[in-house]
PDB file of C-alpha atoms in Angstrom:
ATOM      1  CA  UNK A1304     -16.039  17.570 -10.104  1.00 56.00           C
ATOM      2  CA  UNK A1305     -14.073  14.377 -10.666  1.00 85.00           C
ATOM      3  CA  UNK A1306     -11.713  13.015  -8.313  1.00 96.00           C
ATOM      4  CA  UNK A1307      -8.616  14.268  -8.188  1.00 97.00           C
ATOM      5  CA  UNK A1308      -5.279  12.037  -7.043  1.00 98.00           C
ATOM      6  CA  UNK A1309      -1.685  14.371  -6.527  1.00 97.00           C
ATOM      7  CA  UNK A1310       1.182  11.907  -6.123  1.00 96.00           C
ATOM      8  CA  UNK A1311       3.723  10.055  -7.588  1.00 95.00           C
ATOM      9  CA  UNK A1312       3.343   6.975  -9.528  1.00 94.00           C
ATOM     10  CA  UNK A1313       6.685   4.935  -7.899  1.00 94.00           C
ATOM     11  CA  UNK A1314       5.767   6.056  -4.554  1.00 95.00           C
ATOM     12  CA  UNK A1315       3.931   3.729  -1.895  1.00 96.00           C
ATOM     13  CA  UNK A1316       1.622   5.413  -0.641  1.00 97.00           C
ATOM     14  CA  UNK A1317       0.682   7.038  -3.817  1.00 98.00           C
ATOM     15  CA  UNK A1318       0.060   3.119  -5.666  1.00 97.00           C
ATOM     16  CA  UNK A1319      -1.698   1.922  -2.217  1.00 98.00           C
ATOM     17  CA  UNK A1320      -4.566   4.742  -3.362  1.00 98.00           C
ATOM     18  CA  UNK A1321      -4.000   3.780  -7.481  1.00 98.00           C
ATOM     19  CA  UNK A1322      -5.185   0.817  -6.998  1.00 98.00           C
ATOM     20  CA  UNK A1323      -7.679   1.341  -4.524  1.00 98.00           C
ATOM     21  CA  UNK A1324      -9.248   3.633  -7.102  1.00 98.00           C
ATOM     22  CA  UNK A1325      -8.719   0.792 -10.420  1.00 98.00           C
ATOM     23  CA  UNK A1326     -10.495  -1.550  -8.233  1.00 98.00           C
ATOM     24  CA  UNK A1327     -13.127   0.457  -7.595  1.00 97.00           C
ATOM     25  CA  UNK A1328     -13.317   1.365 -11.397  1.00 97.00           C
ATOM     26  CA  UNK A1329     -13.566   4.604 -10.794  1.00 97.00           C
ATOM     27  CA  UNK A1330     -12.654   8.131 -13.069  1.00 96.00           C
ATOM     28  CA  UNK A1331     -10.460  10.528 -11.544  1.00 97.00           C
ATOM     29  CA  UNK A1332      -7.764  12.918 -12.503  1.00 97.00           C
ATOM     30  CA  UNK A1333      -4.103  11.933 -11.826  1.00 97.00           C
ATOM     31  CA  UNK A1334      -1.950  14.721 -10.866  1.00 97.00           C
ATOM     32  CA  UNK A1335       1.587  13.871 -10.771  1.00 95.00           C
ATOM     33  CA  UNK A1336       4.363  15.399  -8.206  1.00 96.00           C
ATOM     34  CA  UNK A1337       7.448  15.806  -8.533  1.00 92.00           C
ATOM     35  CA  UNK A1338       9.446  14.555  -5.822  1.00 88.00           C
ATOM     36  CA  UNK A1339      13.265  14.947  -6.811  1.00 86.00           C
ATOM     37  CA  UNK A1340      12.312  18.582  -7.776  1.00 90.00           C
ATOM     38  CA  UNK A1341      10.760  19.060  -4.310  1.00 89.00           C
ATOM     39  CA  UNK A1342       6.824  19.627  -5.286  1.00 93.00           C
ATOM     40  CA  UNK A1343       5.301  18.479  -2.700  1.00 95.00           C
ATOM     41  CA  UNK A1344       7.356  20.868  -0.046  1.00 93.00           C
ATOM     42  CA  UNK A1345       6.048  23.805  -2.167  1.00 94.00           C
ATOM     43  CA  UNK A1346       3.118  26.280  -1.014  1.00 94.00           C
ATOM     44  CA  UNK A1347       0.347  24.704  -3.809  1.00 92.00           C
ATOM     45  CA  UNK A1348       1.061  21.362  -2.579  1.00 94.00           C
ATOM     46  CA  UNK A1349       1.426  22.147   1.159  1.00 94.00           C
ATOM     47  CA  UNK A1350      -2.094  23.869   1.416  1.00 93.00           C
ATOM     48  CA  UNK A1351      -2.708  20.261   0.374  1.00 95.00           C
ATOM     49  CA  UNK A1352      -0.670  17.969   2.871  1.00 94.00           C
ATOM     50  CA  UNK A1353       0.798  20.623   5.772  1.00 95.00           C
ATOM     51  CA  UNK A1354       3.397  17.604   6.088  1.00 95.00           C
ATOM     52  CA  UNK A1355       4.329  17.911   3.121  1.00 93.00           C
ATOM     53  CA  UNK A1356       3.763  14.499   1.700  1.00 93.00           C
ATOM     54  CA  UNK A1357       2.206  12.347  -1.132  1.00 95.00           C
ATOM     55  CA  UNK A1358      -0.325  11.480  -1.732  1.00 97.00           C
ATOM     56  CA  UNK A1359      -3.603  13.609  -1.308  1.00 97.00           C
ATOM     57  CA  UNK A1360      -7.293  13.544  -3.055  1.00 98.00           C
ATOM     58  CA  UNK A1361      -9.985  16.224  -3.590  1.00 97.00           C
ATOM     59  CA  UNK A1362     -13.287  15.392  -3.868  1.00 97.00           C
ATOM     60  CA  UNK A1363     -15.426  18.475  -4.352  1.00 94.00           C
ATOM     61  CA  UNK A1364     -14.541  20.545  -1.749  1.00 94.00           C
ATOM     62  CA  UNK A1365     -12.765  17.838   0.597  1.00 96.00           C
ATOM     63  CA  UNK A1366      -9.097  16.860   0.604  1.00 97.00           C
ATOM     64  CA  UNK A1367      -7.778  14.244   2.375  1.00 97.00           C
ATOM     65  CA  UNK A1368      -4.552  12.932   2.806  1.00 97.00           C
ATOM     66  CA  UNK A1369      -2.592   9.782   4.148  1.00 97.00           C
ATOM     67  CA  UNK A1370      -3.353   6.722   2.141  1.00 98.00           C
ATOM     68  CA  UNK A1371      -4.955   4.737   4.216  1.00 98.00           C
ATOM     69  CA  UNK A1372      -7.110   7.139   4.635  1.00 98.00           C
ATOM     70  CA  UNK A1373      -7.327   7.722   1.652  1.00 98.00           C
ATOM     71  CA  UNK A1374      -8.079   4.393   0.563  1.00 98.00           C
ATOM     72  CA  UNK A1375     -10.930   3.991   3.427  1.00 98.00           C
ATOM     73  CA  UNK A1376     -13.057   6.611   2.499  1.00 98.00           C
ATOM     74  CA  UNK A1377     -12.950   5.737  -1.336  1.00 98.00           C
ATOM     75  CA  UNK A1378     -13.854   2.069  -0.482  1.00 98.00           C
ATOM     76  CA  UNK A1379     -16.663   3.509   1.550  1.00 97.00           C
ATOM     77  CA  UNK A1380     -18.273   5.816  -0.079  1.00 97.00           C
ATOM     78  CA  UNK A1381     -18.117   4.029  -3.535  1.00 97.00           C
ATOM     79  CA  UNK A1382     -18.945   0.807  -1.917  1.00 95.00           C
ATOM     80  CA  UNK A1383     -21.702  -0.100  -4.337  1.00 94.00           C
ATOM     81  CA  UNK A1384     -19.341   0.588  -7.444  1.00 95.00           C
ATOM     82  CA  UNK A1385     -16.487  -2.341  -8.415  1.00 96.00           C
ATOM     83  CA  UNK A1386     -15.162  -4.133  -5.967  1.00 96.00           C
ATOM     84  CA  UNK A1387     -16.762  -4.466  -2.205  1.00 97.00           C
ATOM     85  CA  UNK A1388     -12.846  -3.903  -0.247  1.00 98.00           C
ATOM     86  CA  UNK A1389     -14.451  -3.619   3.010  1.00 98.00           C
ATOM     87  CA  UNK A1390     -17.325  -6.086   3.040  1.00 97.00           C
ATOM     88  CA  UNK A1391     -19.847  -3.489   3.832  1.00 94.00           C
ATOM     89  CA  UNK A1392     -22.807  -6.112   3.797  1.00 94.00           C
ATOM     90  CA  UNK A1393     -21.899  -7.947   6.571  1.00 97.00           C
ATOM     91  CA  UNK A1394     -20.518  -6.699   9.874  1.00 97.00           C
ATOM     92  CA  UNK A1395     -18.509  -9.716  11.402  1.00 98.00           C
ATOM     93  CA  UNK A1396     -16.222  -9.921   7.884  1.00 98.00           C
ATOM     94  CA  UNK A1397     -16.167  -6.016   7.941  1.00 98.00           C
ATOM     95  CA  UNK A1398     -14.751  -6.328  11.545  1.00 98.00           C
ATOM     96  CA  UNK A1399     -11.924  -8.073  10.749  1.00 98.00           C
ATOM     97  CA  UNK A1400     -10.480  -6.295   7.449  1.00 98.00           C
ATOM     98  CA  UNK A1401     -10.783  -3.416   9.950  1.00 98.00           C
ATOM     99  CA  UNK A1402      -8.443  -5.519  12.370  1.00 98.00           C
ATOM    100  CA  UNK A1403      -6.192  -6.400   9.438  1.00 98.00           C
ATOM    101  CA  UNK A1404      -5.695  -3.255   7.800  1.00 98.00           C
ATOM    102  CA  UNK A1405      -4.479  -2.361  11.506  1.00 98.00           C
ATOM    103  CA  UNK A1406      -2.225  -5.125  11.603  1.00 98.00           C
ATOM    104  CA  UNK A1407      -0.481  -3.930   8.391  1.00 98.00           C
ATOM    105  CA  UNK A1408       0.068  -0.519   9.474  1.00 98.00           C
ATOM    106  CA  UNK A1409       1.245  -1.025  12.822  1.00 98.00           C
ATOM    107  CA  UNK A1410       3.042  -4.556  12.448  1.00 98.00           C
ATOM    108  CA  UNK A1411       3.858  -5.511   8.581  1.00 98.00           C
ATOM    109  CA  UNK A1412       4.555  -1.520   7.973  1.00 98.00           C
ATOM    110  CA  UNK A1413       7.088  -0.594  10.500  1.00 98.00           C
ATOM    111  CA  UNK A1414       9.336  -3.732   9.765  1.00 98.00           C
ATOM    112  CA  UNK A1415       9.456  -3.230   6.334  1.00 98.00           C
ATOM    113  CA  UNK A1416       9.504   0.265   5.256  1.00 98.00           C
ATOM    114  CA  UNK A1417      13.250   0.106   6.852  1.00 98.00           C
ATOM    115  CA  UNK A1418      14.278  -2.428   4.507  1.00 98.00           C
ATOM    116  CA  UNK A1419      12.143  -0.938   1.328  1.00 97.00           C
ATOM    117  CA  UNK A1420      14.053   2.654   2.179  1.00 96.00           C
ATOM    118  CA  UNK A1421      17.882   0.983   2.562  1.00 96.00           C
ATOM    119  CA  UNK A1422      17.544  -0.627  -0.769  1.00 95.00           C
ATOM    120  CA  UNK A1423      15.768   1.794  -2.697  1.00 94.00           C
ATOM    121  CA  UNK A1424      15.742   5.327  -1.064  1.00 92.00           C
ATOM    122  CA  UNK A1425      19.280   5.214   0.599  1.00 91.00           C
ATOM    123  CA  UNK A1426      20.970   5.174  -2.682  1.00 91.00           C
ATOM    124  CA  UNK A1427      19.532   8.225  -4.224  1.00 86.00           C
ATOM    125  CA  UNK A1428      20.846   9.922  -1.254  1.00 87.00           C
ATOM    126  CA  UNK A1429      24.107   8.531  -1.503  1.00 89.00           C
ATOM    127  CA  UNK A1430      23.653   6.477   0.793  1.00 92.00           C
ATOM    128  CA  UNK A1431      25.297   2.933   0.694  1.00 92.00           C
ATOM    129  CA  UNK A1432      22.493   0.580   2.521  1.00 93.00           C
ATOM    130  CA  UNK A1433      23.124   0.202   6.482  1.00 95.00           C
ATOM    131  CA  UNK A1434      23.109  -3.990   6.585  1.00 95.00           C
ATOM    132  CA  UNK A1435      22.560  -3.675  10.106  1.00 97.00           C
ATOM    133  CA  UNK A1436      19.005  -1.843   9.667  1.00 97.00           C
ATOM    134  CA  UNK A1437      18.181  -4.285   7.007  1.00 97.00           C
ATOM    135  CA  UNK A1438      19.409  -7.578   8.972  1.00 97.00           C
ATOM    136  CA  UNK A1439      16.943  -6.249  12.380  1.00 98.00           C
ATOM    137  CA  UNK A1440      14.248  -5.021  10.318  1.00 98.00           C
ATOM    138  CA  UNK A1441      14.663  -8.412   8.201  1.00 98.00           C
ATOM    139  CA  UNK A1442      14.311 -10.292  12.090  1.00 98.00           C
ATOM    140  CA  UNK A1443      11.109  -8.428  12.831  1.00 98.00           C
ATOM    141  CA  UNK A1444       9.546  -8.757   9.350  1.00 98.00           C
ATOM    142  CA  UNK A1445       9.779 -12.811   9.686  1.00 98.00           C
ATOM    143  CA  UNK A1446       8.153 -12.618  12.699  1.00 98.00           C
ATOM    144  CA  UNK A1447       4.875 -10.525  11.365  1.00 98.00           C
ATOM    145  CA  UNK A1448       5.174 -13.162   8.293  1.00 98.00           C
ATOM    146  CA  UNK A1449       4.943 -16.341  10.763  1.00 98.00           C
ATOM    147  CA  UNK A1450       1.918 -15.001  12.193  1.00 98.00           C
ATOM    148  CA  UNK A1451       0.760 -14.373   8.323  1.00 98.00           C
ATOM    149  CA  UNK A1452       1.692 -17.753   7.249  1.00 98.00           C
ATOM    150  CA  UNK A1453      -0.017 -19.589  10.108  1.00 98.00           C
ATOM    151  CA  UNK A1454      -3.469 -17.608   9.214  1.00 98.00           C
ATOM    152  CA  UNK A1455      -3.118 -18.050   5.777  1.00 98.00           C
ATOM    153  CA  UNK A1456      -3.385 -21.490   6.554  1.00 98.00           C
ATOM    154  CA  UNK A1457      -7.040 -21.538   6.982  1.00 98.00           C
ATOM    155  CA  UNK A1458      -7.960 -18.711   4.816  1.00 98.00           C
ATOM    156  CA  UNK A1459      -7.167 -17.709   1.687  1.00 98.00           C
ATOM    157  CA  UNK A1460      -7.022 -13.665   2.605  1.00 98.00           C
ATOM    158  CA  UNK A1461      -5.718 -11.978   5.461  1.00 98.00           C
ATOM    159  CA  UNK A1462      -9.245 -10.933   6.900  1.00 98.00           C
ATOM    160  CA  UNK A1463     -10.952 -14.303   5.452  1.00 98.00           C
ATOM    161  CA  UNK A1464     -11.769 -15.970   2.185  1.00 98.00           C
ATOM    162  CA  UNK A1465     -11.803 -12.607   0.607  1.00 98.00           C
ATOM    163  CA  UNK A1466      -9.803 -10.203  -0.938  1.00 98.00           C
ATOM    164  CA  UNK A1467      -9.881  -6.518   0.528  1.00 98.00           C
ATOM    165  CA  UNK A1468      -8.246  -3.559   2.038  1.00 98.00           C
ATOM    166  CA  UNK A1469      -6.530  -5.648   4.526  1.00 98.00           C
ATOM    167  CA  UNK A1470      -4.743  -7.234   1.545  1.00 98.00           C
ATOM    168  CA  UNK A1471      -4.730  -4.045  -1.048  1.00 98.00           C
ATOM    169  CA  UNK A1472      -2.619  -2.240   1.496  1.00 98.00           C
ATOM    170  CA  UNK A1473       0.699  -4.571   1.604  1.00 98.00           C
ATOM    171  CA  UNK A1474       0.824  -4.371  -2.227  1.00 98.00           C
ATOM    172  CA  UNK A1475       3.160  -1.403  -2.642  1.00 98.00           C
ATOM    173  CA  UNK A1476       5.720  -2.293   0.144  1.00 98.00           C
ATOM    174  CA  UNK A1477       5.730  -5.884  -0.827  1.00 98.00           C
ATOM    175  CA  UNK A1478       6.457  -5.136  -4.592  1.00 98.00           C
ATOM    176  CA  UNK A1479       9.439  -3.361  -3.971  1.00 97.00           C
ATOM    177  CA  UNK A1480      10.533  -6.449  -1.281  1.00 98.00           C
ATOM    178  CA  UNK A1481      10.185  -8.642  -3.439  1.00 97.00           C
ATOM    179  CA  UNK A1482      12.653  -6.284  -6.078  1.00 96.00           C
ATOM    180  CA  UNK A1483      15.356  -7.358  -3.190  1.00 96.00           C
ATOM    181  CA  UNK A1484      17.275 -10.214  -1.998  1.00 96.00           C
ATOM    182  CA  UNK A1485      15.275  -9.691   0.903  1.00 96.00           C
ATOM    183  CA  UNK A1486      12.704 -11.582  -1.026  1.00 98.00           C
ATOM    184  CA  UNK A1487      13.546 -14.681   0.557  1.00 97.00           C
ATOM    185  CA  UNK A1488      11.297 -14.109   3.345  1.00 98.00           C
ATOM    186  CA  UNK A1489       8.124 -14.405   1.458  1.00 98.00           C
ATOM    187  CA  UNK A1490       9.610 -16.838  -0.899  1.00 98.00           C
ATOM    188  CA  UNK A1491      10.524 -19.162   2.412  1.00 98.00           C
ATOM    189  CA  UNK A1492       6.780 -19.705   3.578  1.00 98.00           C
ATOM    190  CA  UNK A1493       4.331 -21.095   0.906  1.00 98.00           C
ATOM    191  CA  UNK A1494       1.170 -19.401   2.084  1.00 98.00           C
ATOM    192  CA  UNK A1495       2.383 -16.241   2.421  1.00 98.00           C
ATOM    193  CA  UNK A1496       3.914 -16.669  -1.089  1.00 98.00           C
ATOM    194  CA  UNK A1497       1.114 -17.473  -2.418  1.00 98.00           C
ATOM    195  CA  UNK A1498      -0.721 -15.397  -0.772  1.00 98.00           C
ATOM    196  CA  UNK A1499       1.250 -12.705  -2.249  1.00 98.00           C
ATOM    197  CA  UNK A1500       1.197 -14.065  -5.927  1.00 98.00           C
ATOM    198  CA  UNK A1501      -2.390 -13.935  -5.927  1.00 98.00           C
ATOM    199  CA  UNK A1502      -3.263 -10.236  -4.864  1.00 98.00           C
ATOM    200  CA  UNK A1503      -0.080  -9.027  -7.050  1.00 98.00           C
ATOM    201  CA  UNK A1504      -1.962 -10.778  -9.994  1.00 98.00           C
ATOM    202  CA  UNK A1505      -4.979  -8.654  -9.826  1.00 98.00           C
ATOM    203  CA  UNK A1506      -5.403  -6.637 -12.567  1.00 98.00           C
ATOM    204  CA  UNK A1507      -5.510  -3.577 -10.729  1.00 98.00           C
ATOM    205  CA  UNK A1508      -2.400  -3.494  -9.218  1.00 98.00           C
ATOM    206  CA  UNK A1509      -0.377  -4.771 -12.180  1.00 97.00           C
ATOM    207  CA  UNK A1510      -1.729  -1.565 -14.194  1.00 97.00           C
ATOM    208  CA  UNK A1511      -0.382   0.406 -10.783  1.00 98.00           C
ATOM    209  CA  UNK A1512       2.896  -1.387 -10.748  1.00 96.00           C
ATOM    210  CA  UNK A1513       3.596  -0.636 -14.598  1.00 95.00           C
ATOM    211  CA  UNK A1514       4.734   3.220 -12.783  1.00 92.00           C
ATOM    212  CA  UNK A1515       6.399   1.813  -9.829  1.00 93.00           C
ATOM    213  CA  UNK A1516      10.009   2.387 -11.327  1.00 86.00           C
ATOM    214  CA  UNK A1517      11.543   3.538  -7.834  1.00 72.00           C
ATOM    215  CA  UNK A1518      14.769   5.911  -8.528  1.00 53.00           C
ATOM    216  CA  UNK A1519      13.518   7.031 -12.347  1.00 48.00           C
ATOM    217  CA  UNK A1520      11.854  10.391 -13.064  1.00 39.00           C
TER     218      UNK A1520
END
């Protein structure tokens, strides 16, 4: 049985396991969900994801859901197929992608997912965007990013002269960021901009981000 991925192509979470998979090279079946008609709070999806939320995989008889998760046990158990995302061969580098793909969930994430859902998701709620949330989550953000730009200084990656999951996982957020004036605060420190306009050039992603069309069924 080939893999199997339910989501949605414009949604984060869903793209942070696309492209895990294209870099990986591997087959699966793409399921899509329907979001604005409310699939994945149905009973087929549910038995899925209790929570209720995108994405999810099946392999065999497993399911798994949450992303990162997601994205951890593909990298591992296909680590001898495409790309090596969590430097399985050696133990120190391993270490820290383990260390950065913390960092991005419990630093990067929380300050930006605020700003990603006042200029994207607010307005299909009708919603105008609360400056206020954007401004303080805009504050915090800068802060992860000075840390970022200071260790980009001496590598190239976040985890070391490597690309990986530490990296792979900012993708979606970033992409839609960088949609917004918000922009600026990538744009305002060279190494993270660079930073980010070298894993956004990865073929992978840019087949990912051909679907990430936030707002349009």
């Amino acid at each position: 049985m080939a893999l199997k991925l339910y989501g949605s192509p414009m949604s984060t979470c869903t793209s942070r396991v696309l492209t895990c998979l294209h870099e990986k090279g591997l087959d699966f079946e793409f399921v899509p969900v329907d979001l604005f008609a409310g699939e994945h709070k149905q009973p087929p999806f549910l038995a899925k994801n209790p929570f209720g939320q995108i994405p999810a995989l099946e392999d065999d008889d497993l399911t798994i859901f949450e992303s990162r998760a997601i994205t951890s046990y593909v990298a591992e158990k296909f680590k001898e197929t495409g790309y090596d995302l969590i430097r399985h061969q050696n133990l120190k580098e391993a270490a820290l992608v383990k260390v950065w793909t913390e960092v991005e969930s419990q630093r990067f994430h929380p300050a930006i997912a605020p700003i990603v859902f006042q200029f994207f998701v607010a307005p299909l709620q009708g919603i105008l965007p609360d400056q206020t949330v954007i401004d303080t989550s805009l504050e915090k953000l800068g802060k992860v990013l000075d840390i970022y730009e200071a260790k980009l200084t001496s590598t190239k990656y976040l985890a070391g002269d490597f690309y990986s999951l530490a990296d792979l996982h900012h993708l979606p957020y970033t992409y839609y960021l960088m949609k917004t004036p918000a922009a600026s605060v990538v744009n305002e420190r060279p190494h993270v901009k660079a930073w980010w306009e070298d894993i956004s050039s990865r073929p992978a992603f840019k087949k990912v981000a051909e679907g990430m069309n936030f707002g349009e069924k």
